[in-house]
Amino acid sequence: MKKFKYILPFILGFSLFSCTKLDISPTNIIQDGDIFGSEAGINSYMARIYSEMPIEDFRYSPNYLFNHFWVLQVPGTMSGEALCREVGGAKNESTSTDYGDTWSDLYTVIRECNYFLENIKNYQSSYSTAKVAQFKGEAYFIRAFTYYALVKRYGGVPLVTRVLNYPSESISDVDIARSSEEDTWKLVGADYDSAIALLPATNQVGRANKYAAYAMKARAMVHAGSIAKYNTNSYIVGGIRLCGMSTDLAKDFYTQAYNAALAVDAGGYSLYMNEWASGDKTAQYTNYKNIFSKASSSEAIFVKQYSYPESVHGYDAYNVPAQYKGANGYSSETNPTLNFVEMFDGIPKDGNGHVDVYNSNGTYKLYDSTMQFFADAEPRLRATVILPNDQFKGTACQIWRGIYTGASTSSIARLIPEGSTTKYENSSSASQLVTSSSGSQTAYTLHDGTKMNPAGAAGVFYGDNTCAMSGFTIRKWLNEGMAQEEVLENRSAQPWIEMRYAEVLLIRAEAAAELATLGTADYLNDAYTSIDKIRTRAGADLLSGIEKASPDAFISAVRKERRKELAFENKVWWDLKRWRVIATEQSNTRWRTLMPFYADNAGKWFFDARYDERGSTFTFDTRWYYQELPGAAITTSTKVVQNSGY
């Protein structure tokens, strides 16, 4: 009888499947029958491979990749969504030095799927036909998800669909060369098709059902369509195109994406709108904010659950505003850029689409409060970003850069020239400003005798970037009910919603728009409806005639909608890469910030829109469209070759 080497995890239901590095010993060698012979054993096996799925969630970062507890160089910095004090330039994943062996880890997951598929047939008489189908469907689902993680990074990879048995097989039989990128994408699609055919319509939270497989297939196929249509790289070795595909494949990939996304509707999913009310911005804000704390809702299609203390992450400790930080001392790692904020509707903007915070003579517009400027912003923005001095955990989140002490009460000149990266403390306006280098502040006495800290309790500080360094900080995903003493590393347990219905609608719209550029415009009306459903829920403007004037104009609208709706869900960087636009967006680019100031003598607030004070520039290296394979993948094989340029 075969034996299977298996590390037994504590299995307390699938709500704990995110725990991968358990301090449990010893590693146990157990018989196949102990695993495959009982449903509890199979559930234990499945929990393991679910836990190892390469999900880019709270425990993902570009440095450490998957399933790590320490996440400081946050993913939002790669896409321009956010500034982070740990990142001062364009960033790629560290796939060659990821403090682990991700390549090997992912092929271990693939081997475990293959092992299950090959061996369950020996025990299927112990289970109903439906149960065996479910188990096999889950294995195909996880294998597809894992190959998707590989192909979107590297292009074509070795395709292993059976268990490789060395040393009973020769090295030449188990040393598998990279397949073409086309064949790798097609295997992803085929595995999802197998999962769809086998999985039940419903499953417990944290496990895949038929409609999760449809949704994930839609995600993968729209990605493949983008590579076929927009990629211009071609890397051919031994007659095999490892990177790049024929443009002729785009239409089929987009068609598969549209059809798979459409099929999800049969699962009964819908946008979460339980707390939504027409015309009520507060209700719309609350509704959108609460989507991300619910593991079970009409919108959640595939969820990775956490549970304290067995399975945890540190999102709150790393990202909570400085005003609310816990004993670990971290805060505000994710600070949305003004470039991101300006995408949203309802904010006063000038003719260039930038925030309209200056009078025609160049002086600052004055406001009774910082939130006055954002009064008409779409509620989705407020639910995604903590705006200056907005409410968080029942108090005002204090975000301001300094106090202006000049005599003027109505005509305050620009503090620094347009385009400057100079710190205010080094500018000609320094003598008229009271600012703070850190959160340890001495209150300033205003002209009316009241006291005010030079900077907000959440920042912005000129000498310590442990603060809202862009003038904003993240709200999405934060647990506002967490007590401050619990804001610690490895203490958070909110779920990660890996696939939700809003993304399905966005895929549907994108695939339809792309098909229209390729001669099939049959699905455009459905696509318009899909986008307007999302915008209605968000409290945003519905599609305009200009946005629907041509397929290309609509593609631009869909892309912008993805960036707003899926912000900080670790998907935008991949979007910018697959559309092949990130190198244009990040070409000696400086991200912009919005600095609030209180004018003492005027008793008003004003905003200075400026470049990041660090002077950081971001330039995407086009080699990163296809990432570097780990050195071990090359040195341990006689057939696997490195991507071009590395």
PDB file of C-alpha atoms in Angstrom, residues 81-224:
ATOM      1  CA  GLU A  81      -3.371  53.214  -5.308  1.00  0.00           C
ATOM      2  CA  ALA A  82      -1.418  54.108  -2.196  1.00  0.00           C
ATOM      3  CA  LEU A  83       1.768  55.449  -0.663  1.00  0.00           C
ATOM      4  CA  CYS A  84       3.624  53.432   1.950  1.00  0.00           C
ATOM      5  CA  ARG A  85       6.568  54.610   3.999  1.00  0.00           C
ATOM      6  CA  GLU A  86       8.373  51.333   3.235  1.00  0.00           C
ATOM      7  CA  VAL A  87       8.228  51.839  -0.542  1.00  0.00           C
ATOM      8  CA  GLY A  88       9.924  54.669  -2.411  1.00  0.00           C
ATOM      9  CA  GLY A  89       9.735  53.547  -6.024  1.00  0.00           C
ATOM     10  CA  ALA A  90       8.118  51.188  -8.486  1.00  0.00           C
ATOM     11  CA  LYS A  91       7.945  47.678  -7.160  1.00  0.00           C
ATOM     12  CA  ASN A  92       7.657  44.172  -8.498  1.00  0.00           C
ATOM     13  CA  GLU A  93       7.040  40.944  -6.647  1.00  0.00           C
ATOM     14  CA  SER A  94      10.233  39.394  -5.289  1.00  0.00           C
ATOM     15  CA  THR A  95       9.599  36.114  -7.073  1.00  0.00           C
ATOM     16  CA  SER A  96      13.304  35.253  -7.155  1.00  0.00           C
ATOM     17  CA  THR A  97      13.984  36.130  -3.484  1.00  0.00           C
ATOM     18  CA  ASP A  98      10.632  35.823  -1.728  1.00  0.00           C
ATOM     19  CA  TYR A  99      11.974  34.642   1.625  1.00  0.00           C
ATOM     20  CA  GLY A 100      10.754  31.172   0.830  1.00  0.00           C
ATOM     21  CA  ASP A 101      10.287  28.910  -2.151  1.00  0.00           C
ATOM     22  CA  THR A 102       6.977  29.898  -3.672  1.00  0.00           C
ATOM     23  CA  TRP A 103       7.599  28.060  -6.943  1.00  0.00           C
ATOM     24  CA  SER A 104       8.155  24.813  -5.059  1.00  0.00           C
ATOM     25  CA  ASP A 105       5.242  25.552  -2.725  1.00  0.00           C
ATOM     26  CA  LEU A 106       2.850  26.001  -5.647  1.00  0.00           C
ATOM     27  CA  TYR A 107       3.982  22.813  -7.329  1.00  0.00           C
ATOM     28  CA  THR A 108       3.487  21.060  -3.988  1.00  0.00           C
ATOM     29  CA  VAL A 109      -0.149  22.193  -4.081  1.00  0.00           C
ATOM     30  CA  ILE A 110      -0.432  20.917  -7.652  1.00  0.00           C
ATOM     31  CA  ARG A 111       1.078  17.580  -6.622  1.00  0.00           C
ATOM     32  CA  GLU A 112      -1.394  17.276  -3.763  1.00  0.00           C
ATOM     33  CA  CYS A 113      -4.274  17.895  -6.174  1.00  0.00           C
ATOM     34  CA  ASN A 114      -2.871  15.333  -8.602  1.00  0.00           C
ATOM     35  CA  TYR A 115      -2.342  12.811  -5.823  1.00  0.00           C
ATOM     36  CA  PHE A 116      -5.913  13.209  -4.681  1.00  0.00           C
ATOM     37  CA  LEU A 117      -7.345  12.855  -8.197  1.00  0.00           C
ATOM     38  CA  GLU A 118      -5.307   9.712  -8.819  1.00  0.00           C
ATOM     39  CA  ASN A 119      -6.090   8.022  -5.507  1.00  0.00           C
ATOM     40  CA  ILE A 120      -9.690   8.894  -4.633  1.00  0.00           C
ATOM     41  CA  LYS A 121     -10.886   6.336  -7.178  1.00  0.00           C
ATOM     42  CA  ASN A 122      -9.522   3.581  -4.940  1.00  0.00           C
ATOM     43  CA  TYR A 123     -11.891   4.650  -2.146  1.00  0.00           C
ATOM     44  CA  GLN A 124     -14.905   5.993  -4.011  1.00  0.00           C
ATOM     45  CA  SER A 125     -17.087   3.066  -3.028  1.00  0.00           C
ATOM     46  CA  SER A 126     -17.119   4.517   0.496  1.00  0.00           C
ATOM     47  CA  TYR A 127     -18.918   7.674  -0.644  1.00  0.00           C
ATOM     48  CA  SER A 128     -21.871   8.734  -2.689  1.00  0.00           C
ATOM     49  CA  THR A 129     -21.322   9.635  -6.320  1.00  0.00           C
ATOM     50  CA  ALA A 130     -22.144  13.264  -5.533  1.00  0.00           C
ATOM     51  CA  LYS A 131     -19.619  13.415  -2.696  1.00  0.00           C
ATOM     52  CA  VAL A 132     -16.821  11.965  -4.835  1.00  0.00           C
ATOM     53  CA  ALA A 133     -17.678  14.455  -7.568  1.00  0.00           C
ATOM     54  CA  GLN A 134     -17.490  17.311  -5.056  1.00  0.00           C
ATOM     55  CA  PHE A 135     -14.084  16.212  -3.771  1.00  0.00           C
ATOM     56  CA  LYS A 136     -12.686  15.867  -7.285  1.00  0.00           C
ATOM     57  CA  GLY A 137     -14.197  19.177  -8.320  1.00  0.00           C
ATOM     58  CA  GLU A 138     -12.471  20.904  -5.421  1.00  0.00           C
ATOM     59  CA  ALA A 139      -9.119  19.411  -6.443  1.00  0.00           C
ATOM     60  CA  TYR A 140      -9.557  20.662 -10.018  1.00  0.00           C
ATOM     61  CA  PHE A 141     -10.621  24.082  -8.694  1.00  0.00           C
ATOM     62  CA  ILE A 142      -7.526  24.425  -6.521  1.00  0.00           C
ATOM     63  CA  ARG A 143      -5.225  23.178  -9.278  1.00  0.00           C
ATOM     64  CA  ALA A 144      -6.702  25.699 -11.733  1.00  0.00           C
ATOM     65  CA  PHE A 145      -6.330  28.514  -9.212  1.00  0.00           C
ATOM     66  CA  THR A 146      -2.695  27.558  -8.634  1.00  0.00           C
ATOM     67  CA  TYR A 147      -1.802  27.347 -12.314  1.00  0.00           C
ATOM     68  CA  TYR A 148      -3.477  30.739 -12.779  1.00  0.00           C
ATOM     69  CA  ALA A 149      -1.133  32.153 -10.122  1.00  0.00           C
ATOM     70  CA  LEU A 150       1.803  30.747 -12.073  1.00  0.00           C
ATOM     71  CA  VAL A 151       0.827  31.713 -15.618  1.00  0.00           C
ATOM     72  CA  LYS A 152      -0.065  35.313 -14.794  1.00  0.00           C
ATOM     73  CA  ARG A 153       3.434  35.731 -13.350  1.00  0.00           C
ATOM     74  CA  TYR A 154       5.664  33.723 -15.638  1.00  0.00           C
ATOM     75  CA  GLY A 155       3.812  32.903 -18.839  1.00  0.00           C
ATOM     76  CA  GLY A 156       4.135  29.256 -19.799  1.00  0.00           C
ATOM     77  CA  VAL A 157       5.184  26.905 -16.991  1.00  0.00           C
ATOM     78  CA  PRO A 158       5.725  23.139 -16.672  1.00  0.00           C
ATOM     79  CA  LEU A 159       2.319  21.476 -16.852  1.00  0.00           C
ATOM     80  CA  VAL A 160       2.158  18.588 -14.433  1.00  0.00           C
ATOM     81  CA  THR A 161      -1.198  16.804 -14.376  1.00  0.00           C
ATOM     82  CA  ARG A 162      -0.110  13.525 -12.790  1.00  0.00           C
ATOM     83  CA  VAL A 163       1.966  12.513  -9.793  1.00  0.00           C
ATOM     84  CA  LEU A 164       5.664  12.405 -10.608  1.00  0.00           C
ATOM     85  CA  ASN A 165       7.344   9.544  -8.776  1.00  0.00           C
ATOM     86  CA  TYR A 166      11.070   9.869  -8.413  1.00  0.00           C
ATOM     87  CA  PRO A 167      13.164   7.739  -8.086  1.00  0.00           C
ATOM     88  CA  SER A 168      10.828   5.068  -9.457  1.00  0.00           C
ATOM     89  CA  GLU A 169      10.712   7.209 -12.607  1.00  0.00           C
ATOM     90  CA  SER A 170      13.845   8.470 -14.306  1.00  0.00           C
ATOM     91  CA  ILE A 171      14.977  12.062 -13.928  1.00  0.00           C
ATOM     92  CA  SER A 172      14.240  12.719 -17.593  1.00  0.00           C
ATOM     93  CA  ASP A 173      10.622  11.639 -17.038  1.00  0.00           C
ATOM     94  CA  VAL A 174      10.069  13.937 -14.069  1.00  0.00           C
ATOM     95  CA  ASP A 175      12.091  16.917 -15.341  1.00  0.00           C
ATOM     96  CA  ILE A 176       9.317  18.754 -17.188  1.00  0.00           C
ATOM     97  CA  ALA A 177      10.022  21.668 -19.507  1.00  0.00           C
ATOM     98  CA  ARG A 178       7.890  24.793 -19.660  1.00  0.00           C
ATOM     99  CA  SER A 179       4.843  24.586 -21.914  1.00  0.00           C
ATOM    100  CA  SER A 180       3.644  27.482 -24.029  1.00  0.00           C
ATOM    101  CA  GLU A 181       1.736  30.309 -22.409  1.00  0.00           C
ATOM    102  CA  GLU A 182      -1.242  29.419 -24.611  1.00  0.00           C
ATOM    103  CA  ASP A 183      -1.314  25.822 -23.388  1.00  0.00           C
ATOM    104  CA  THR A 184      -0.979  26.941 -19.778  1.00  0.00           C
ATOM    105  CA  TRP A 185      -3.972  29.269 -20.031  1.00  0.00           C
ATOM    106  CA  LYS A 186      -5.939  26.522 -21.757  1.00  0.00           C
ATOM    107  CA  LEU A 187      -5.185  24.088 -18.936  1.00  0.00           C
ATOM    108  CA  VAL A 188      -6.462  26.659 -16.421  1.00  0.00           C
ATOM    109  CA  GLY A 189      -9.704  26.914 -18.383  1.00  0.00           C
ATOM    110  CA  ALA A 190     -10.020  23.142 -18.744  1.00  0.00           C
ATOM    111  CA  ASP A 191      -9.467  22.542 -15.035  1.00  0.00           C
ATOM    112  CA  TYR A 192     -12.132  25.094 -14.165  1.00  0.00           C
ATOM    113  CA  ASP A 193     -14.457  23.357 -16.637  1.00  0.00           C
ATOM    114  CA  SER A 194     -13.838  20.076 -14.826  1.00  0.00           C
ATOM    115  CA  ALA A 195     -14.558  21.764 -11.512  1.00  0.00           C
ATOM    116  CA  ILE A 196     -17.770  23.276 -12.875  1.00  0.00           C
ATOM    117  CA  ALA A 197     -18.959  19.877 -14.092  1.00  0.00           C
ATOM    118  CA  LEU A 198     -18.273  18.187 -10.757  1.00  0.00           C
ATOM    119  CA  LEU A 199     -18.940  20.725  -8.009  1.00  0.00           C
ATOM    120  CA  PRO A 200     -22.311  21.141  -6.296  1.00  0.00           C
ATOM    121  CA  ALA A 201     -24.336  24.344  -6.544  1.00  0.00           C
ATOM    122  CA  THR A 202     -23.686  25.090  -2.879  1.00  0.00           C
ATOM    123  CA  ASN A 203     -20.923  24.309  -0.430  1.00  0.00           C
ATOM    124  CA  GLN A 204     -19.890  25.472   3.011  1.00  0.00           C
ATOM    125  CA  VAL A 205     -18.251  28.884   3.339  1.00  0.00           C
ATOM    126  CA  GLY A 206     -14.579  28.670   2.445  1.00  0.00           C
ATOM    127  CA  ARG A 207     -15.027  25.816  -0.022  1.00  0.00           C
ATOM    128  CA  ALA A 208     -15.680  26.095  -3.728  1.00  0.00           C
ATOM    129  CA  ASN A 209     -19.020  25.506  -5.374  1.00  0.00           C
ATOM    130  CA  LYS A 210     -19.944  25.386  -9.051  1.00  0.00           C
ATOM    131  CA  TYR A 211     -20.462  29.140  -9.287  1.00  0.00           C
ATOM    132  CA  ALA A 212     -17.166  29.961  -7.620  1.00  0.00           C
ATOM    133  CA  ALA A 213     -15.548  27.895 -10.375  1.00  0.00           C
ATOM    134  CA  TYR A 214     -17.500  29.796 -13.038  1.00  0.00           C
ATOM    135  CA  ALA A 215     -16.427  33.107 -11.484  1.00  0.00           C
ATOM    136  CA  MET A 216     -12.769  32.127 -11.233  1.00  0.00           C
ATOM    137  CA  LYS A 217     -12.810  30.849 -14.787  1.00  0.00           C
ATOM    138  CA  ALA A 218     -14.217  34.203 -15.900  1.00  0.00           C
ATOM    139  CA  ARG A 219     -11.370  35.997 -14.080  1.00  0.00           C
ATOM    140  CA  ALA A 220      -8.726  33.784 -15.675  1.00  0.00           C
ATOM    141  CA  MET A 221     -10.161  33.945 -19.190  1.00  0.00           C
ATOM    142  CA  VAL A 222     -10.521  37.736 -19.256  1.00  0.00           C
ATOM    143  CA  HIS A 223      -6.899  37.905 -18.132  1.00  0.00           C
ATOM    144  CA  ALA A 224      -5.872  35.522 -20.913  1.00  0.00           C
TER     145      ALA A 224
END
